[in-house]
Amino acid sequence: MLIPHPLLGPRDAQEFTYLGDAALIDRPDGLAADAAERFFDYGYLRDNPPGEHRELWFHEQGDRSWLVVTRNITTHEIVRVELARDVALARGRGR
Amino acid sequence: MSQTMRLAGGRIDRATTLSFAFDGRLYRGHPGDTLASALLANGVRLMGRSFKYHRPRGPLSAGSEEPNALVELRSGARREPNTRATVAELFEGLVATSQNRWPSLAVDALSVNDRLSSFLTAGFYYKTFMWPKAFWEKLYEPAIRRAAGLGRLSGEADPDVYDKGFLHCDLLVIGAGPAGLAAALTAGRAGARVILADEDFLPGGRLNAETITLDDAPARAWVEATLAELASLGNVRLMTRTTIYGAFDHGIFGALERVTDHLAQPRPGTPRQILWRIYAKRSLLCAGATERPIAFENNDRPGIMLAGALRAYANRWAVAAARDVAVFTNNDDGHRTARDLAAAGIRVAAVIDSREDAPDTPGVPLFRSAVVTGSRGRLGLKAITVRTAGGRTEEIACGALGVSGGWNPNLQLTCHQRGRPRWDDALATFVPVGGPSGLAVAGAAAGIFSTHGALRGGAAGARAALADLGIAASLPALPRAEDAPVRIAPLWQVKGKGRAWLDQQNDVTVKDVTLAHQENFRAIEHLKRYTTLGMATDQGKTANIPAIAVMAELTGKPIAEVGTTIYRPPYTPVSLGALAGRSRGAEFRPRRLTPSHHWAEGQGAVFVEVGNWMRAQWFPRPGETHWRQSVDREVLATRQAVGICDVTTLGKIDVQGTNAAAFLDRLYCNGMAKLAVGRVRYGLMLREDGMVKDDGTVARLAEDHFVVTTTTANAIAVFRHMEFCRQCLWPGLDVQLISTTDAWAQFSVAGPKSRALLERIVDPAFDLSNEAFPYMACGGVTVCGGLRARLFRISFSGELAYEIAVPARYGDGLIRALMAAGEDLGVTPYGTETLGVLRIEKGHPAGNELNGQTTAANLGLGKMVSSAKDAIGTVLSRREGLNGPDDIRLVGLKPLSPADVIVNGAHLMTEGSPVDAAHDQGWVTSSCHSPHVGHAIGLGFLKRGDRRTGEIVRVVNPLAGTDIRAQVVAPCFVDPEGVRLRG
């Protein structure tokens, strides 16, 4: 596969390490009252739909960017690639 | 007798004669020959024995689809089994041996299998060899493996070198026949970057095998002019002997270039093969078509070939497969063979066409509405029997029969990403539907079988592909060529009593397919697995479609509904050597050397692989004959004086930024926010699921500057995790990370005399007294008169100890300086074994305990998990399932009898309990002989271990039959109060 890196252009998938669902960005607050329940969902529950999937890839043999790759897991078509940092900021993560 | 079957003409170089040997007999051929064409030229039709029935076999084809003519090529370490004689280029001194026969090809003892054929039908081993069970492994399987099989491996290391390479292009053209050449010409003239790849050593595809003309001249003239023009274009790369074996995602193709397979051995400095990864913006599949046979009784005798192969041998290789030939066809193309062979002066005894409206060939006896019902000839075809239109049976003597059941487009690459082809009734074949994005199909591969159609389709395909890329291309003037329509009336099998072969490589007959149908293995993928149809080196290129048609007939379904099996890479076999490339032996993976490696080599160190690293395991001294002697000495020297160990391999991550402390506080389960500048703290890192991920030290060099260490094994994973936390979880924190593992050489200097030694190395401006630089202090110093260094007062051994780091290039100098400076102190280098003993004695967990399935509480470190903050893993570490009353705890184990040995992996049982999983109390994780306490010691996990100190448990190893008694003690065998390390 070729992953179009937002900063570096198309890069071979072999340069990357795969992590999994981009939902891992949405880490719950560990100090919240219902933290145990929410961390259970966060740690173990994943949707596994056919079609488009948002997933985390790490450019380990490259610039060390974590990327959110939107990929059709049936066809392997890559629809969109974003810096995970930008996605996290847009989702309200900060400090 | 030499080349008695050679005709005039052909694409061979008669000026040069090559000698070669097959089964020990010498023959002659010419450059341009394949092993198969040269053997046929010498009158040799028998080239192999079939897989299961040991039937005599000759080549069926003249190309890479060959199921039968498989030989062992070359000898010694280069011996390569299952090589297709039809594509093996002849070279001087070639040695080939037939396979799967004993004692000889002509007299094969196991041809008795042929008479046992009624027991060896599809699925026979599922049914026959069921009982008694033990016989399978001991008797049946070895016997079957000996009897059924292909060639033998050399059993020696491959002496040749294989490379990998990467190529990029605008347009990849797969196949250099008429369509591919026209496509490459179109794209090449437009200035696009073009790769034209063909599996053959002679570009031209079918044009090399036919007598058709282009612009009324032999096709060869146009092919050569086109090749010359392509060679003159700097933007076109012509790759012959190169098979595109797979179409992968996003325009990536796998290609195997056989660089020197056509030589006796590779030239020095040249690889045998190159595995290319081609990145193509667009691709055009011009892979042509493969002819398929018609099944009839005994249709597998040497001499019975595909009709197109028969005329390829005559036209391209100037070889007559026999003096009298016949042709059996259901389509017009078969008649070409008759015409060409007759023109070459071979007697065509008959053309048998199953159709009523078969065309006539002047001078050749034609049987319309007739079929071939059988054949005769033990080691090679002698005659065929024909059932005429009137129902009469006639025997016709011939040494070769060309069979044509029609042609199948070579559309495999269009299916490598789950594309499914479409059945075309008019063409009586599957044609491609779409394919991977960016790939188009032209010529016979697209079901366009005329030369005219191939030329135009190739050019138009290239122009369309380039237009997609914004490159304008004009269509070249293409030569006039035949434009014959496909005229075919499907015929898949001639029904009869005897066996009719569908898959010659796997000995699958019509009867086997019928049996599979009876036993309900009707889905095409089930049929394949039940009968082995379409497996092995040829992947059923000539067998699949006829078998699908037979199954369709049996089920009463149209072929379109039966469908094909899924085609997967590789298109033709790829050797493991090519897939491995240079990554074999010592080059299998990177080999990382520590800064003191060369020094340690000079000391005679024994090394051990730790991940990619080579680390000194111990340093034998003269007179030491057993590793334990060396390790015991190193341990005692460290505990009594001072020892040095290279610990560069530990991961070292530099953490900087105004929020670095806050970042680390969330990363480690224990508090890091309040760590003072100039101090080090042990850090425990959890996974989000609450298990321990890694441990190490966190040193604060400045308010906004930390250096953290990881275990050697987890250095990469921890860094990746930290970047994940930084970029994905807390992108607003001001913190930067970089791995400095390779930047700093780091040594552990441990033992009561370590301070005395370091005072001789560290520049006098730095006070190393216990007051000025206490336990867990850290800071920048200079050594050896001004070299910048970092000093950490940390201890893995339990002794007064330091770790000292210098820029990596000074590591070798530092170890030499330390050893020289400490000679009178008894300084002793130690390796990983001693490191292990020292940490087991002190009870520090390492990889055996941090195995990804243990919690902080299991390790006795539960109190480190701060509940006052939200750090990775803290929430789930508190869940019920990880905090049960029976949870395991890390304990120390001391044998009651000092002579007893404790073994890793042994299980802990209570006195008197049965030894089984239900009564298991825990297990031993680490053990060693402790020279400090004078006997074996162990660490292990024990249920409620923290509350069982003093209890006697059994340490049971049912594998070795040992069962000893040990006392549960605290996991620390040296200085439990920590006086030494604070001294």
PDB file of C-alpha atoms in Angstrom, chain A residues 1-3 12-14 17 19 24-31 35-37 39-40 42-44 56 58 60 63-67 71 74-78 83-86 88-89 93-95, chain B residues 166 248-252 277 279 417-418 659 666 688-689 716-717 719-734 737-739 867-876 878-879:
ATOM      1  CA  MET A   1       0.000   0.000   0.000  1.00  0.00           C
ATOM      2  CA  LEU A   2       0.964   3.599  -0.456  1.00  0.00           C
ATOM      3  CA  ILE A   3      -0.017   6.060   2.239  1.00  0.00           C
ATOM      4  CA  ASP A  12       5.208   2.835   1.200  1.00  0.00           C
ATOM      5  CA  ALA A  13       3.152   1.243   3.963  1.00  0.00           C
ATOM      6  CA  GLN A  14       6.238  -0.741   4.990  1.00  0.00           C
ATOM      7  CA  THR A  17       3.590   0.694  12.048  1.00  0.00           C
ATOM      8  CA  LEU A  19      -1.885   0.572  15.711  1.00  0.00           C
ATOM      9  CA  LEU A  24      -7.924   5.459  20.611  1.00  0.00           C
ATOM     10  CA  ILE A  25      -7.445   9.225  20.376  1.00  0.00           C
ATOM     11  CA  ASP A  26     -10.583   9.701  22.459  1.00  0.00           C
ATOM     12  CA  ARG A  27      -9.071   8.635  25.754  1.00  0.00           C
ATOM     13  CA  PRO A  28     -11.553   9.185  28.591  1.00  0.00           C
ATOM     14  CA  ASP A  29     -10.807  11.245  31.661  1.00  0.00           C
ATOM     15  CA  GLY A  30      -9.314   8.898  34.220  1.00  0.00           C
ATOM     16  CA  LEU A  31     -10.547  11.003  37.105  1.00  0.00           C
ATOM     17  CA  ALA A  35     -13.957   6.270  34.474  1.00  0.00           C
ATOM     18  CA  ALA A  36     -13.899   2.487  34.940  1.00  0.00           C
ATOM     19  CA  GLU A  37     -16.819   1.953  32.602  1.00  0.00           C
ATOM     20  CA  PHE A  39     -12.071   2.906  30.019  1.00  0.00           C
ATOM     21  CA  PHE A  40     -13.547  -0.532  29.504  1.00  0.00           C
ATOM     22  CA  TYR A  42     -12.124   2.594  25.305  1.00  0.00           C
ATOM     23  CA  GLY A  43      -9.861  -0.384  25.847  1.00  0.00           C
ATOM     24  CA  TYR A  44     -11.963  -3.218  24.525  1.00  0.00           C
ATOM     25  CA  LEU A  56      -3.813   5.078  13.382  1.00  0.00           C
ATOM     26  CA  PHE A  58       2.887   5.587  12.865  1.00  0.00           C
ATOM     27  CA  GLU A  60       8.215   4.843  12.363  1.00  0.00           C
ATOM     28  CA  ASP A  63       9.253  11.408  10.397  1.00  0.00           C
ATOM     29  CA  ARG A  64       7.552   9.760  13.422  1.00  0.00           C
ATOM     30  CA  SER A  65       4.201  11.345  12.700  1.00  0.00           C
ATOM     31  CA  TRP A  66       1.148   9.528  13.933  1.00  0.00           C
ATOM     32  CA  LEU A  67      -1.428   9.648  11.142  1.00  0.00           C
ATOM     33  CA  ARG A  71      -9.129   3.560   4.546  1.00  0.00           C
ATOM     34  CA  THR A  74     -12.652  -3.830   1.715  1.00  0.00           C
ATOM     35  CA  THR A  75     -10.853  -2.210  -1.214  1.00  0.00           C
ATOM     36  CA  HIS A  76      -7.818  -0.737   0.597  1.00  0.00           C
ATOM     37  CA  GLU A  77      -8.597   2.596  -1.009  1.00  0.00           C
ATOM     38  CA  ILE A  78      -7.202   5.382   1.126  1.00  0.00           C
ATOM     39  CA  LEU A  83      -1.878  14.255  11.112  1.00  0.00           C
ATOM     40  CA  ALA A  84      -3.228  12.603  14.260  1.00  0.00           C
ATOM     41  CA  ARG A  85      -2.155  15.664  16.194  1.00  0.00           C
ATOM     42  CA  ASP A  86      -4.477  17.853  14.108  1.00  0.00           C
ATOM     43  CA  ALA A  88      -6.748  15.252  18.291  1.00  0.00           C
ATOM     44  CA  LEU A  89      -6.701  19.037  18.553  1.00  0.00           C
ATOM     45  CA  ARG A  93      -7.758  17.305  23.072  1.00  0.00           C
ATOM     46  CA  GLY A  94      -5.094  19.682  24.283  1.00  0.00           C
ATOM     47  CA  ARG A  95      -3.234  19.578  27.488  1.00  0.00           C
TER      48      ARG A  95
ATOM     49  CA  PHE B 166      12.488  -0.705  -6.510  1.00  0.00           C
ATOM     50  CA  PHE B 248      -0.833  -5.341  -5.068  1.00  0.00           C
ATOM     51  CA  ASP B 249      -2.543  -2.296  -3.616  1.00  0.00           C
ATOM     52  CA  HIS B 250      -2.188   1.180  -5.062  1.00  0.00           C
ATOM     53  CA  GLY B 251      -0.319   0.337  -8.250  1.00  0.00           C
ATOM     54  CA  ILE B 252       2.403  -1.753  -6.618  1.00  0.00           C
ATOM     55  CA  ARG B 277       8.767  -3.832  -6.380  1.00  0.00           C
ATOM     56  CA  TYR B 279       5.356   1.458  -8.320  1.00  0.00           C
ATOM     57  CA  GLN B 417      -7.591  -7.871  -5.573  1.00  0.00           C
ATOM     58  CA  ARG B 418     -10.737  -9.963  -5.605  1.00  0.00           C
ATOM     59  CA  ASN B 659       5.470  20.426  30.118  1.00  0.00           C
ATOM     60  CA  ARG B 666       0.854  10.842  32.968  1.00  0.00           C
ATOM     61  CA  GLU B 688      -3.869   1.207  29.258  1.00  0.00           C
ATOM     62  CA  ASP B 689      -5.321  -2.203  30.214  1.00  0.00           C
ATOM     63  CA  ILE B 716      11.295   0.926  20.179  1.00  0.00           C
ATOM     64  CA  ALA B 717       7.792   0.131  21.442  1.00  0.00           C
ATOM     65  CA  PHE B 719       9.250   5.364  22.168  1.00  0.00           C
ATOM     66  CA  ARG B 720       6.348   4.681  19.787  1.00  0.00           C
ATOM     67  CA  HIS B 721       3.951   4.700  22.753  1.00  0.00           C
ATOM     68  CA  MET B 722       5.368   7.975  24.053  1.00  0.00           C
ATOM     69  CA  GLU B 723       4.947   9.587  20.637  1.00  0.00           C
ATOM     70  CA  PHE B 724       1.367   8.303  20.564  1.00  0.00           C
ATOM     71  CA  CYS B 725       0.665   9.907  23.939  1.00  0.00           C
ATOM     72  CA  ARG B 726       2.340  13.136  22.881  1.00  0.00           C
ATOM     73  CA  GLN B 727       0.680  13.506  19.472  1.00  0.00           C
ATOM     74  CA  CYS B 728      -2.685  11.802  19.932  1.00  0.00           C
ATOM     75  CA  LEU B 729      -3.597  12.203  23.601  1.00  0.00           C
ATOM     76  CA  TRP B 730      -2.074  15.479  24.762  1.00  0.00           C
ATOM     77  CA  PRO B 731      -1.127  17.460  21.660  1.00  0.00           C
ATOM     78  CA  GLY B 732      -1.298  20.684  23.618  1.00  0.00           C
ATOM     79  CA  LEU B 733       1.587  19.860  25.934  1.00  0.00           C
ATOM     80  CA  ASP B 734       4.917  21.515  25.183  1.00  0.00           C
ATOM     81  CA  LEU B 737      10.983  13.508  22.287  1.00  0.00           C
ATOM     82  CA  ILE B 738      13.985  11.985  20.652  1.00  0.00           C
ATOM     83  CA  SER B 739      15.550   8.568  20.980  1.00  0.00           C
ATOM     84  CA  SER B 867      -4.552   7.029  42.712  1.00  0.00           C
ATOM     85  CA  ALA B 868      -4.173  10.787  42.921  1.00  0.00           C
ATOM     86  CA  LYS B 869      -3.624  11.248  39.206  1.00  0.00           C
ATOM     87  CA  ASP B 870      -4.774  10.057  35.789  1.00  0.00           C
ATOM     88  CA  ALA B 871      -1.876   8.192  34.241  1.00  0.00           C
ATOM     89  CA  ILE B 872      -1.912   5.596  31.477  1.00  0.00           C
ATOM     90  CA  GLY B 873      -3.280   2.320  32.809  1.00  0.00           C
ATOM     91  CA  THR B 874      -4.176   3.403  36.322  1.00  0.00           C
ATOM     92  CA  VAL B 875      -7.946   3.177  35.872  1.00  0.00           C
ATOM     93  CA  LEU B 876      -8.001  -0.366  34.499  1.00  0.00           C
ATOM     94  CA  ARG B 878      -7.898  -1.084  39.649  1.00  0.00           C
ATOM     95  CA  ARG B 879     -10.507  -3.313  38.052  1.00  0.00           C
TER      96      ARG B 879
END
